[in-house]
PDB file of C-alpha atoms in Angstrom:
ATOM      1  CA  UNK A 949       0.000   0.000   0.000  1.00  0.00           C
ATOM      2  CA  UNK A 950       1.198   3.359  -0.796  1.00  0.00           C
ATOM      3  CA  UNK A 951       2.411   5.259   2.653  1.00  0.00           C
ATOM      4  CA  UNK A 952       0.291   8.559   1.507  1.00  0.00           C
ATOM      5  CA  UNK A 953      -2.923   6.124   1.289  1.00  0.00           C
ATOM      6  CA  UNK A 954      -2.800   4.304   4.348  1.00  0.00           C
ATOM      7  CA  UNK A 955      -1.985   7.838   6.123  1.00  0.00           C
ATOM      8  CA  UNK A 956      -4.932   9.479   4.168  1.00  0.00           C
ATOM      9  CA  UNK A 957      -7.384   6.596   5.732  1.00  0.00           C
ATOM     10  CA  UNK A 958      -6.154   6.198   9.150  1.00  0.00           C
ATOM     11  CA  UNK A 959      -6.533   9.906   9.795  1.00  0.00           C
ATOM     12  CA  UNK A 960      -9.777  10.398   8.126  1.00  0.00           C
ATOM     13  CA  UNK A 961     -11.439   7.513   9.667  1.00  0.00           C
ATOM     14  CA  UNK A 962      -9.709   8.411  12.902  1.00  0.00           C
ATOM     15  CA  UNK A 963      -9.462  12.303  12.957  1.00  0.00           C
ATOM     16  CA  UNK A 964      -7.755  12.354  16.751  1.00  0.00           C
ATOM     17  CA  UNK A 965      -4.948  11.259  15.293  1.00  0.00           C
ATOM     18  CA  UNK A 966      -2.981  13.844  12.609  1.00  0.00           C
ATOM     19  CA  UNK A 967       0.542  13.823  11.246  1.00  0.00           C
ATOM     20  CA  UNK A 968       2.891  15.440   9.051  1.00  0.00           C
ATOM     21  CA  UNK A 969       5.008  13.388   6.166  1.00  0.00           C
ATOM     22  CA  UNK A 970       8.505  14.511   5.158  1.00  0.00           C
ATOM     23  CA  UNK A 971      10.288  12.733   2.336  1.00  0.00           C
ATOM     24  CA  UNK A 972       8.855  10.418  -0.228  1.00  0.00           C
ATOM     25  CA  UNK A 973       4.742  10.145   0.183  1.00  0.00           C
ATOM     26  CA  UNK A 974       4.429   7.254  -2.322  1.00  0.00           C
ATOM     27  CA  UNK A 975       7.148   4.868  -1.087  1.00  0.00           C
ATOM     28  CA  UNK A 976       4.984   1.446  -1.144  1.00  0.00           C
ATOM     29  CA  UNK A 977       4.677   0.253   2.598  1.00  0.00           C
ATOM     30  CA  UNK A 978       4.338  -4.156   2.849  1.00  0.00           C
ATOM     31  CA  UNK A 979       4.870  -4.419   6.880  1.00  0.00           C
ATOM     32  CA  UNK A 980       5.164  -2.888  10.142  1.00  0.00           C
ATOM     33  CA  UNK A 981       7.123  -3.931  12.629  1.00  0.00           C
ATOM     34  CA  UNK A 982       9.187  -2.644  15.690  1.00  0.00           C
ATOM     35  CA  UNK A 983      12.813  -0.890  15.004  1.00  0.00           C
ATOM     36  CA  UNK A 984      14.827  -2.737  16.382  1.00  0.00           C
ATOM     37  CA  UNK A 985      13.633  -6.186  14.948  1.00  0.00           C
ATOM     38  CA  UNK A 986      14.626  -8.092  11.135  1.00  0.00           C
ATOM     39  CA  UNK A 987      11.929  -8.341   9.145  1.00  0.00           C
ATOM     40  CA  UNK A 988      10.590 -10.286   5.881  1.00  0.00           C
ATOM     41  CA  UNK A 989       9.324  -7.339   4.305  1.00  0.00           C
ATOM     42  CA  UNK A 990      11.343  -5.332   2.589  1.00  0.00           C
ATOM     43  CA  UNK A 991       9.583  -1.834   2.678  1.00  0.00           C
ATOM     44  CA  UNK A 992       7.938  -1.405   6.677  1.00  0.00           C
ATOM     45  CA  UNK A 993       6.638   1.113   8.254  1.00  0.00           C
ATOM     46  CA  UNK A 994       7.836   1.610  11.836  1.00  0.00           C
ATOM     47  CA  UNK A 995       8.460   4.057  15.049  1.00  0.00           C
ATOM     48  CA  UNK A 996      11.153   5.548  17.367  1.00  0.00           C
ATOM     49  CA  UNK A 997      10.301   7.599  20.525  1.00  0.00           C
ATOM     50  CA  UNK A 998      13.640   9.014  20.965  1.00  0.00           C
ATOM     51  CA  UNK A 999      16.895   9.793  18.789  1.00  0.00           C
ATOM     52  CA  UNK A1000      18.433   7.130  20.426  1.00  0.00           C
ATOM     53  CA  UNK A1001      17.421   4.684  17.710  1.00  0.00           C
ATOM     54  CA  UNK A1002      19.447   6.847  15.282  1.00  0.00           C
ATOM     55  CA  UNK A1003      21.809   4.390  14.927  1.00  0.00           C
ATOM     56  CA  UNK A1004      19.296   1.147  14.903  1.00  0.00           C
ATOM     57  CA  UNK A1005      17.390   2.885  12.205  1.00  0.00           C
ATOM     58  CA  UNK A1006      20.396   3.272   9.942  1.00  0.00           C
ATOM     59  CA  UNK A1007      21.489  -0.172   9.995  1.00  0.00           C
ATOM     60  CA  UNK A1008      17.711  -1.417   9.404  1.00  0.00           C
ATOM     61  CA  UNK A1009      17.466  -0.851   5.617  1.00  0.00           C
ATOM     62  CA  UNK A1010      14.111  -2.455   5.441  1.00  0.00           C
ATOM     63  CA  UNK A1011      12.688   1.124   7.402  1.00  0.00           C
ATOM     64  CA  UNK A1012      11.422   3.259   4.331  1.00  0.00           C
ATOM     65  CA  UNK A1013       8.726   5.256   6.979  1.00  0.00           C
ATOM     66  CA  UNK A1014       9.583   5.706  10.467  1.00  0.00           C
ATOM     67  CA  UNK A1015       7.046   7.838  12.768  1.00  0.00           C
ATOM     68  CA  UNK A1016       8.780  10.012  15.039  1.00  0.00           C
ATOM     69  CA  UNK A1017       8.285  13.224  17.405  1.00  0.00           C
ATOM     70  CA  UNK A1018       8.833  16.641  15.678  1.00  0.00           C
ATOM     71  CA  UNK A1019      11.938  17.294  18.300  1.00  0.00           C
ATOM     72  CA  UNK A1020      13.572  14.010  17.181  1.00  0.00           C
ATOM     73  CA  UNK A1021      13.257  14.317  13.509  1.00  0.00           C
ATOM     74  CA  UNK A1022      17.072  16.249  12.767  1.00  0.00           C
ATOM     75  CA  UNK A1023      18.026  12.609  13.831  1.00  0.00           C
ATOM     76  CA  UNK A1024      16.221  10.543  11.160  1.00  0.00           C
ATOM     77  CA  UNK A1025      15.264  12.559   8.249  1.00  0.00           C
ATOM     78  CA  UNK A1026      18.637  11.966   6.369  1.00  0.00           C
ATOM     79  CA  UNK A1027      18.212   8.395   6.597  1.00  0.00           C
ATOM     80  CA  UNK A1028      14.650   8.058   5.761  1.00  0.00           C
ATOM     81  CA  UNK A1029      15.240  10.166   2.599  1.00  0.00           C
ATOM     82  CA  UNK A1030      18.708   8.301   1.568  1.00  0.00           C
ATOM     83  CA  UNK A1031      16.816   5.308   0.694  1.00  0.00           C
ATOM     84  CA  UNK A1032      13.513   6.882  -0.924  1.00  0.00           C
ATOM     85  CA  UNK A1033      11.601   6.808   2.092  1.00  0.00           C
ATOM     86  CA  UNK A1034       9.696   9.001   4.870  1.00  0.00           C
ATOM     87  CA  UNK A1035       9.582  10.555   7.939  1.00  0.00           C
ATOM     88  CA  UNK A1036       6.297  10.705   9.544  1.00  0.00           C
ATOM     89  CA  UNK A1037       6.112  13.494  12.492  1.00  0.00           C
ATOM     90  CA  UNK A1038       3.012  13.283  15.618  1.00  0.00           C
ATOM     91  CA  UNK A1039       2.786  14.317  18.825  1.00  0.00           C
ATOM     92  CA  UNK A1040       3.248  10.164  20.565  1.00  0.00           C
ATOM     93  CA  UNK A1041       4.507   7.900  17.710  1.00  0.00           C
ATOM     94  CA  UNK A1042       4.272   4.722  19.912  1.00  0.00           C
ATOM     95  CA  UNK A1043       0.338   5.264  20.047  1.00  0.00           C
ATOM     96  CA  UNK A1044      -0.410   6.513  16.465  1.00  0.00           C
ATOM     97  CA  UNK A1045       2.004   3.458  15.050  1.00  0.00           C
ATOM     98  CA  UNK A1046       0.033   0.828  17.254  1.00  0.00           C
ATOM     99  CA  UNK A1047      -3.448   2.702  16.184  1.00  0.00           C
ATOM    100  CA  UNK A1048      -2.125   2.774  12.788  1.00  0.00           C
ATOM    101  CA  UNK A1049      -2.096  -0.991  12.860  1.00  0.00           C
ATOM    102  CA  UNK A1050      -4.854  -1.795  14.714  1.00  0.00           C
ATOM    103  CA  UNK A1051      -6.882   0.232  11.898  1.00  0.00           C
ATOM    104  CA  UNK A1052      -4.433  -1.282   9.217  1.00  0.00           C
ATOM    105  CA  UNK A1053      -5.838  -5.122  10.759  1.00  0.00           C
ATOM    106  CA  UNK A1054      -9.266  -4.361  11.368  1.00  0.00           C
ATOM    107  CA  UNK A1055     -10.390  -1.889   8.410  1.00  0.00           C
ATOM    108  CA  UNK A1056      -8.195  -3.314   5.163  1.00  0.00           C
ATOM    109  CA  UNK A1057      -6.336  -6.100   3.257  1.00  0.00           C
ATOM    110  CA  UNK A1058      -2.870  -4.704   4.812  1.00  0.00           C
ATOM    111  CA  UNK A1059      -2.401  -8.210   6.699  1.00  0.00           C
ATOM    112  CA  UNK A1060      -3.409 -11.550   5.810  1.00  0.00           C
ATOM    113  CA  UNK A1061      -6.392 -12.878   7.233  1.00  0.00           C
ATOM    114  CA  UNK A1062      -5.811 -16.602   7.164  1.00  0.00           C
ATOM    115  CA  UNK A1063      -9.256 -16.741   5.825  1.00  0.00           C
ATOM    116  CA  UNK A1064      -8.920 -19.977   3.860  1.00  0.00           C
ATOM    117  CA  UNK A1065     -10.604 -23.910   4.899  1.00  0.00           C
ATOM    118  CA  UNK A1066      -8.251 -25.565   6.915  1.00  0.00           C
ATOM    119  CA  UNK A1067      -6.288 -28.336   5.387  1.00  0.00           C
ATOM    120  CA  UNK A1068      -5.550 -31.645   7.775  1.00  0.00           C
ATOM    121  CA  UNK A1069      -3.523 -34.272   5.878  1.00  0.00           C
ATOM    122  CA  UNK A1070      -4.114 -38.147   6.188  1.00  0.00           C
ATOM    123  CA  UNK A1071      -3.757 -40.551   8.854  1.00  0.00           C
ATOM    124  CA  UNK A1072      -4.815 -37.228  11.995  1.00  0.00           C
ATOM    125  CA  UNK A1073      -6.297 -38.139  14.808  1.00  0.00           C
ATOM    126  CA  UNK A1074      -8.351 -35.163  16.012  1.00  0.00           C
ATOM    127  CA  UNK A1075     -10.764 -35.227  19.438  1.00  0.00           C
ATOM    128  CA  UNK A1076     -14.312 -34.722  18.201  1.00  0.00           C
ATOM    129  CA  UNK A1077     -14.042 -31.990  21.048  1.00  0.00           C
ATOM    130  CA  UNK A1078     -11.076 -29.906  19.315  1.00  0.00           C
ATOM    131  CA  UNK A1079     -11.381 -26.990  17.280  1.00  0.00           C
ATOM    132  CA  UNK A1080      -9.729 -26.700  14.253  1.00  0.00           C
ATOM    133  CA  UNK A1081     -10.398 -22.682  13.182  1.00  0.00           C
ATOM    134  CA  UNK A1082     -10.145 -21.737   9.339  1.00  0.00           C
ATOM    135  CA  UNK A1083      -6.714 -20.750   8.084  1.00  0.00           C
ATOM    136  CA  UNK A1084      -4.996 -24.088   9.586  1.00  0.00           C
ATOM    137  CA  UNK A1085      -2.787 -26.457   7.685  1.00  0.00           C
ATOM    138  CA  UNK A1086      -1.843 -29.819   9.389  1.00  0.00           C
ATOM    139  CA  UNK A1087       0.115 -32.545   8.045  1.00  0.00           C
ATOM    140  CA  UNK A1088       0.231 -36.092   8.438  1.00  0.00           C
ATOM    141  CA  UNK A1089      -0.135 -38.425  11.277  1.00  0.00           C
ATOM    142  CA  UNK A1090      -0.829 -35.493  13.986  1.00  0.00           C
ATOM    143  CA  UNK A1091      -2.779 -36.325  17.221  1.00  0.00           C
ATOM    144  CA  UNK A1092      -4.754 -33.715  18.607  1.00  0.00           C
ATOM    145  CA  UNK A1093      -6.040 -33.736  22.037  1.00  0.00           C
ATOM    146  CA  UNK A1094     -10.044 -32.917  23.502  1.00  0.00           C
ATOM    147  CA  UNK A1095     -11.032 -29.621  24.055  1.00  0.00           C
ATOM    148  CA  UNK A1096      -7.346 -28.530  22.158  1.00  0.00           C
ATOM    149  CA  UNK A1097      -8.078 -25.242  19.735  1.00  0.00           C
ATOM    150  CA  UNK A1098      -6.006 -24.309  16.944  1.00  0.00           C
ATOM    151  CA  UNK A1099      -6.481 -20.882  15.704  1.00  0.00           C
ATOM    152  CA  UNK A1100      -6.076 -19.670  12.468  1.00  0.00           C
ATOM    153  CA  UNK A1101      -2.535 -19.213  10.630  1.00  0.00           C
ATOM    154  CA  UNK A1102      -1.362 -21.885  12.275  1.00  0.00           C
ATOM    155  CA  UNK A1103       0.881 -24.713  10.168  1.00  0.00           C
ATOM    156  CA  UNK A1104       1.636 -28.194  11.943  1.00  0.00           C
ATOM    157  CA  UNK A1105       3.871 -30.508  10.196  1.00  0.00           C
ATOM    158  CA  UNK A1106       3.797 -34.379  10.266  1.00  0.00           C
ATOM    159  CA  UNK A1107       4.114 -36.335  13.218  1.00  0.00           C
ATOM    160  CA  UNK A1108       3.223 -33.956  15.557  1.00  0.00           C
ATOM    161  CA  UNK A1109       1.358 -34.784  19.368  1.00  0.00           C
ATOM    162  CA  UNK A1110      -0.550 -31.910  20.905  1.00  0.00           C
ATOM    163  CA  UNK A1111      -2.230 -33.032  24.275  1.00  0.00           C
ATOM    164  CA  UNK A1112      -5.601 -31.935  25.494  1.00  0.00           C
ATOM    165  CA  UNK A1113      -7.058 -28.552  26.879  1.00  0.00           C
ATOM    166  CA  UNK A1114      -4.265 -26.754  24.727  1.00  0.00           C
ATOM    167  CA  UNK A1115      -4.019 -23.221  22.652  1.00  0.00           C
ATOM    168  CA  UNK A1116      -1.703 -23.253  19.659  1.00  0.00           C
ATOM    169  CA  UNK A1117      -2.534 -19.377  17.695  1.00  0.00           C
ATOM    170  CA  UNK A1118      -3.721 -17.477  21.256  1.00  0.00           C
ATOM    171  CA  UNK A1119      -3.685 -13.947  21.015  1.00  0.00           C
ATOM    172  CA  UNK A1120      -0.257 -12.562  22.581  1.00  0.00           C
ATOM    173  CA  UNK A1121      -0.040 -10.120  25.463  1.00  0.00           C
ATOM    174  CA  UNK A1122       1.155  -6.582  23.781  1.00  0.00           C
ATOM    175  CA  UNK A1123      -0.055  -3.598  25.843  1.00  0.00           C
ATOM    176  CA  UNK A1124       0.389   0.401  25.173  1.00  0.00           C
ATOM    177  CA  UNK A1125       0.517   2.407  28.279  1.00  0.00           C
ATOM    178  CA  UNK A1126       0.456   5.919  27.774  1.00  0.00           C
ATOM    179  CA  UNK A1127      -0.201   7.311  31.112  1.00  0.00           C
ATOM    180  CA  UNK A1128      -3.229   8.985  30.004  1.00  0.00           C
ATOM    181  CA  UNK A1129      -5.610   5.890  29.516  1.00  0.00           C
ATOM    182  CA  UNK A1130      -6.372   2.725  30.485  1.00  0.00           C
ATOM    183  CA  UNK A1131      -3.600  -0.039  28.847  1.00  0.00           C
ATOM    184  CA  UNK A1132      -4.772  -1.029  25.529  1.00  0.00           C
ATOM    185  CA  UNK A1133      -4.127  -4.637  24.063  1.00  0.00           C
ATOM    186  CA  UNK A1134      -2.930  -4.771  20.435  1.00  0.00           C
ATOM    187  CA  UNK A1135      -4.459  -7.232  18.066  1.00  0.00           C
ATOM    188  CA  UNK A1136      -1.500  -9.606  16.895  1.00  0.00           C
ATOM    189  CA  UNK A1137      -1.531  -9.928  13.019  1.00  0.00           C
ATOM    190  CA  UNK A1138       1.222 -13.243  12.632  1.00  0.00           C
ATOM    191  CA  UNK A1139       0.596 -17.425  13.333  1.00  0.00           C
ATOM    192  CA  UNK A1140       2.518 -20.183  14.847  1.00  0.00           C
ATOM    193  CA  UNK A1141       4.739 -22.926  13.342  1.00  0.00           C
ATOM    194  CA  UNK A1142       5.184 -26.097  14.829  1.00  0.00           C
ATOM    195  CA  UNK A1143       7.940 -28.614  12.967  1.00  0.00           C
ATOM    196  CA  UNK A1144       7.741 -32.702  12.903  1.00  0.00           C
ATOM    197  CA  UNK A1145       7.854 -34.516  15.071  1.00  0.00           C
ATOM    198  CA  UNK A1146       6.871 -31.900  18.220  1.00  0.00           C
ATOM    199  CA  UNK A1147       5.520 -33.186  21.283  1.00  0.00           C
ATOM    200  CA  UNK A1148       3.162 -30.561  23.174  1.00  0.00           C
ATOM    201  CA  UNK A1149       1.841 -31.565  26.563  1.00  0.00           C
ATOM    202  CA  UNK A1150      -1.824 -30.501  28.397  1.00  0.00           C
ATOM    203  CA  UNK A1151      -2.634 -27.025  29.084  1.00  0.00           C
ATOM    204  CA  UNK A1152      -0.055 -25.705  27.352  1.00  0.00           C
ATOM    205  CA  UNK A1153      -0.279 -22.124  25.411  1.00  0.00           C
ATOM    206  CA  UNK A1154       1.071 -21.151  22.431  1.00  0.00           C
ATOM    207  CA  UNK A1155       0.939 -17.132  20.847  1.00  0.00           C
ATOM    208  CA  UNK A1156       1.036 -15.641  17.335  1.00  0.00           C
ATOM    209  CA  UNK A1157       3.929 -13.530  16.350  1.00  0.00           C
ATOM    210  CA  UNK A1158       2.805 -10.285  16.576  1.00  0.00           C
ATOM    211  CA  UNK A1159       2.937  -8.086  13.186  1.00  0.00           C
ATOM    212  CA  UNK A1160       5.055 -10.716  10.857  1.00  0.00           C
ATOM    213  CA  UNK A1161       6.602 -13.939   9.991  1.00  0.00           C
ATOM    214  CA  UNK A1162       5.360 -17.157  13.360  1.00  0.00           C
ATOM    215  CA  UNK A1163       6.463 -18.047  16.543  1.00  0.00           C
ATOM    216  CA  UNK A1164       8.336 -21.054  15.970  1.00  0.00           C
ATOM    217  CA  UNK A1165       9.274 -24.745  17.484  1.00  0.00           C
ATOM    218  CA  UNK A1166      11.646 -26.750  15.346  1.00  0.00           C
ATOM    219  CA  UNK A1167      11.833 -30.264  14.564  1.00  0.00           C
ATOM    220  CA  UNK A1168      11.675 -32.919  17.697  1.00  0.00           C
ATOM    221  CA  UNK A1169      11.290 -30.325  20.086  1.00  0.00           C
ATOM    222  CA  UNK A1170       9.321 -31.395  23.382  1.00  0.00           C
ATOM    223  CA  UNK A1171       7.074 -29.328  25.109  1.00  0.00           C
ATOM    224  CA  UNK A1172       5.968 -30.450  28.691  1.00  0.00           C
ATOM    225  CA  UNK A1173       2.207 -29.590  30.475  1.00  0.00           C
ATOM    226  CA  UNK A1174       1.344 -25.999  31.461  1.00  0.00           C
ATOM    227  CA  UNK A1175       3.685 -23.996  29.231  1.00  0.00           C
ATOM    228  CA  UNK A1176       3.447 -20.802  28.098  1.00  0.00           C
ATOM    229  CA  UNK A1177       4.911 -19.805  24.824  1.00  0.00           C
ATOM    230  CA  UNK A1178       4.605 -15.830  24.563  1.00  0.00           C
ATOM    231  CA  UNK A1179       4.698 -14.261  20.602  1.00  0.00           C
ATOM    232  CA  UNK A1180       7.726 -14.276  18.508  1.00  0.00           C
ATOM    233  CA  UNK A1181       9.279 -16.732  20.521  1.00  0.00           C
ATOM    234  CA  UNK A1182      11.913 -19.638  18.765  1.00  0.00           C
ATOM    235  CA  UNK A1183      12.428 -22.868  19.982  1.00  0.00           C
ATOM    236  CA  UNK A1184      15.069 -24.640  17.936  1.00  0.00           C
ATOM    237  CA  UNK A1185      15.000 -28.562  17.239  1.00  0.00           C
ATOM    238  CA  UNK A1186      15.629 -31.400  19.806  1.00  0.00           C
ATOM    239  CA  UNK A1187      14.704 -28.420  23.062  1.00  0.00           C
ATOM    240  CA  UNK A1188      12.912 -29.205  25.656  1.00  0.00           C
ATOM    241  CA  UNK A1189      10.833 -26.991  27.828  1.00  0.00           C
ATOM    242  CA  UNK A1190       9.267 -28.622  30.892  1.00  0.00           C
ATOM    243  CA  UNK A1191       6.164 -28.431  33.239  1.00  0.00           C
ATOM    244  CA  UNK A1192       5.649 -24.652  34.229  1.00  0.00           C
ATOM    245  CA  UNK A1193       7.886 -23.003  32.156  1.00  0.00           C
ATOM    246  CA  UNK A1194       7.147 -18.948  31.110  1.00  0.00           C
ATOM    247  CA  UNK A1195       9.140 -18.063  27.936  1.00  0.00           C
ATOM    248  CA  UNK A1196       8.453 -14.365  27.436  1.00  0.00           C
ATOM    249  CA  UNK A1197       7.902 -12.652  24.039  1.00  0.00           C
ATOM    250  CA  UNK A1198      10.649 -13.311  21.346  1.00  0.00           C
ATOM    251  CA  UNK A1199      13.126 -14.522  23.351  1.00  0.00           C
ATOM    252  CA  UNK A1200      14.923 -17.837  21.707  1.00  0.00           C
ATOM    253  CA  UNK A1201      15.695 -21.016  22.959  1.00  0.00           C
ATOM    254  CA  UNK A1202      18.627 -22.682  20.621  1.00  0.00           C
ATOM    255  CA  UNK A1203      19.344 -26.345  19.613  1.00  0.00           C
ATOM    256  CA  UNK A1204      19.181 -29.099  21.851  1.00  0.00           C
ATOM    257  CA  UNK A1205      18.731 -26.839  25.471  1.00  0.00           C
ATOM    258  CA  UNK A1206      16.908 -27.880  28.752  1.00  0.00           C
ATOM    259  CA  UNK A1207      14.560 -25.852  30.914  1.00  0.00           C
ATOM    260  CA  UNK A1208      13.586 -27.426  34.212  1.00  0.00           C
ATOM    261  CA  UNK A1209      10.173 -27.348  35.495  1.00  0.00           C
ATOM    262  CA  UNK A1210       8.992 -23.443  36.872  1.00  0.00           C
ATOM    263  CA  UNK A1211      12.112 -21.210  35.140  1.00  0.00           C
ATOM    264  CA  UNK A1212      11.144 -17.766  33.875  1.00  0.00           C
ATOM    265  CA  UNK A1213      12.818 -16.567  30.648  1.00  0.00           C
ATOM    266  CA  UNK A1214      12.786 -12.640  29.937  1.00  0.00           C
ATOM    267  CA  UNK A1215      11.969 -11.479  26.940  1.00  0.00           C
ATOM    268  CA  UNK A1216      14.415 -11.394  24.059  1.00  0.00           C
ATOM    269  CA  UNK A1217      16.922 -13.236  25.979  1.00  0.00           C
ATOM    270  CA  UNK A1218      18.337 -16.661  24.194  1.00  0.00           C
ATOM    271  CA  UNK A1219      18.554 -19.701  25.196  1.00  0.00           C
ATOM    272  CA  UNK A1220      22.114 -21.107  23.944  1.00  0.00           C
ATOM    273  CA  UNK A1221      22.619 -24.450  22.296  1.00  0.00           C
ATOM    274  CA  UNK A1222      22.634 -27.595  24.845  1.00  0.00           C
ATOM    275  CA  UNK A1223      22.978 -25.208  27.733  1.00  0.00           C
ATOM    276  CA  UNK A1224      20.733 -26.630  31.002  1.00  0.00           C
ATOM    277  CA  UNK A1225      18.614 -23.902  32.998  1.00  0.00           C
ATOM    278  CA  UNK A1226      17.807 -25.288  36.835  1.00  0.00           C
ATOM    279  CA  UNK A1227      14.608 -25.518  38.176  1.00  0.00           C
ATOM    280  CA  UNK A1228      12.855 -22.321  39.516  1.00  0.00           C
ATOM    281  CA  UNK A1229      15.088 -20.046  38.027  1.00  0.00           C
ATOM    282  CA  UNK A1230      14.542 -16.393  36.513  1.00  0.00           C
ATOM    283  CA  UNK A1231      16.896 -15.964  33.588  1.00  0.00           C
ATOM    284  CA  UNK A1232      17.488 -12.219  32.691  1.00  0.00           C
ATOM    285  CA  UNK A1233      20.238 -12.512  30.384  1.00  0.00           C
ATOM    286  CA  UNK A1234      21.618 -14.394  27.254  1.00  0.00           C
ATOM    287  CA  UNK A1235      23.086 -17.878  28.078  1.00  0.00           C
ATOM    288  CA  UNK A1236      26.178 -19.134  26.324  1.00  0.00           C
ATOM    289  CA  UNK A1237      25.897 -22.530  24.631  1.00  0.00           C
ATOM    290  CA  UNK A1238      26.127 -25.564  26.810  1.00  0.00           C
ATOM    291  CA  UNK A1239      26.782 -23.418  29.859  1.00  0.00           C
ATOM    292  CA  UNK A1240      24.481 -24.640  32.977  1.00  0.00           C
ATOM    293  CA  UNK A1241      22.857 -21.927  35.063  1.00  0.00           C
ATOM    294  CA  UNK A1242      20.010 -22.118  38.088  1.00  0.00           C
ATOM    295  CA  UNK A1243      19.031 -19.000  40.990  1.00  0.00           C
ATOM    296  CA  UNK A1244      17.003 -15.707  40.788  1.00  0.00           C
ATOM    297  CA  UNK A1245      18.691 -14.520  38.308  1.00  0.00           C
ATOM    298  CA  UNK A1246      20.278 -16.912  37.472  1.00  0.00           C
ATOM    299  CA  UNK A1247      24.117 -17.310  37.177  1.00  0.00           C
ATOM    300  CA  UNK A1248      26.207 -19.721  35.706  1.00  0.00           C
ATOM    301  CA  UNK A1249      27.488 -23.119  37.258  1.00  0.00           C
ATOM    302  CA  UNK A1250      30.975 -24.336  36.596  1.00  0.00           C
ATOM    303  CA  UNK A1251      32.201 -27.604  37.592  1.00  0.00           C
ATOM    304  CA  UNK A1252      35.707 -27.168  40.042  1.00  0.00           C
TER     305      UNK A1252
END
């Protein structure tokens, strides 16, 4: 969509909000997504709320419209313009971008829809009790357990177990807090991907990515009961995540790692490659590869 349209729309349908452009109004916009995150689009439309991104945006080449605060704008303009693109100026950028694509979601064909009949390949065995939404592909030989739902853009490949009373496609937990109003949720636009060969236990939750691309579990990953999987999260082949576990939004949990029953993972923070995290524990930073670390936070172990 052309950035000038989608402005035009959200502003006339919405006249609270109002904005000036600087730069190039017709650069064609095929994503939003945060700053400081890769995308698969190649032309997105995103936000700073300070100059201190300056240096984020310039490396992110994929940013051809960035909405900023008047007072920041000396920072950004260069950039925007250097690669054909635009500088969008309003009073709170964080609220007008996640308007912007709340309106972009609910009012137009900006985001897939995942609006198709489900496909479920041969050989499934599905609970009469399970809901399968529209805008779900499943492969071969998957079990699905009772009262399991699986919401729409959602892709399960062969060989996959999901146990009862589970979500796979839940709506993530995104909030704007402004100071002004009450927090307000934001509607997340992505699915979930879960490889061969997965094992997902009882009660377990599962969220869409929130503007692109899926949260993710690779190939002969094994997910224990009463999980929570937040949006944008990766779980590389042959993990495990046991009973209890929190894994906060797109943090990343590499090849072949353990996470005892009850740990907390923060958000963003990976997971390294057959590294062990101890029961109970709160991890608040990146973990190496094959390093073992337990506590509140935790902190690495090493063998004397």
């Amino acid at each position: 969509m052309i950035l000038l349209d989608i402005i035009k729309k959200f502003e006339h349908e919405i006249p609270s909000f109002r904005s000036t452009i600087m730069g190039n109004v017709d650069v064609d916009i095929d994503g939003m997504n945060l700053c400081n995150r890769e995308s698969e689009h190649s032309n997105i439309i995103s936000y700073a709320t300070t100059d201190r991104y300056a240096d984020v945006v310039k490396k992110a080449m994929h940013i051809k419209a960035l909405i900023v605060n008047e007072n920041d704008a000396n920072s950004f303009i260069d950039t925007l313009e250097s690669r054909n693109g635009a500088v969008i100026f309003t009073d709170n950028p964080e609220t007008y971008f996640y308007a912007l694509h709340e309106f972009l979601y609910a009012q137009t064909d900006f985001y897939d829809k995942f609006d198709f009949e489900s496909k479920v390949g041969a050989g499934c065995r599905i609970d009469d009790s399970a809901v399968i939404e529209d805008g779900v592909v499943i492969g071969q030989n998957v079990t699905i357990g009772a009262n399991t739902v699986i919401k729409h853009g959602t892709v399960i490949e062969d060989n996959v177990i999901i146990g009862c009373n589970t979500t796979i496609g839940s709506e993530g937990f995104q909030l704007i807090v402004d100071g002004k109003n009450p927090p307000i949720h934001v509607t997340h636009a992505g699915g979930c991907h879960i490889s061969k060969n997965v094992y997902i236990g009882d009660n377990t939750c599962m969220c869409n990515s929130l503007f692109e691309g899926v949260t993710f579990i690779g190939e002969n990953a094994k997910i224990d009961n009463l999980v929570h999987i937040a949006h944008n999260l990766y779980i590389g082949k042959n993990a495990v995540i046991t009973a209890h576990v929190i894994l906060c939004g797109s943090s990343r949990v590499e090849e072949g790692a353990w996470i005892a029953p009850n740990a907390s993972i923060i958000n963003r923070v990976t997971i390294g490659a057959y590294s062990k995290i101890g029961m109970g524990s709160v991890v608040t930073r990146d973990v190496a590869p094959y390093a073992v670390v337990f506590g509140s936070p935790a902190k690495e172990h090493i063998k004397e």
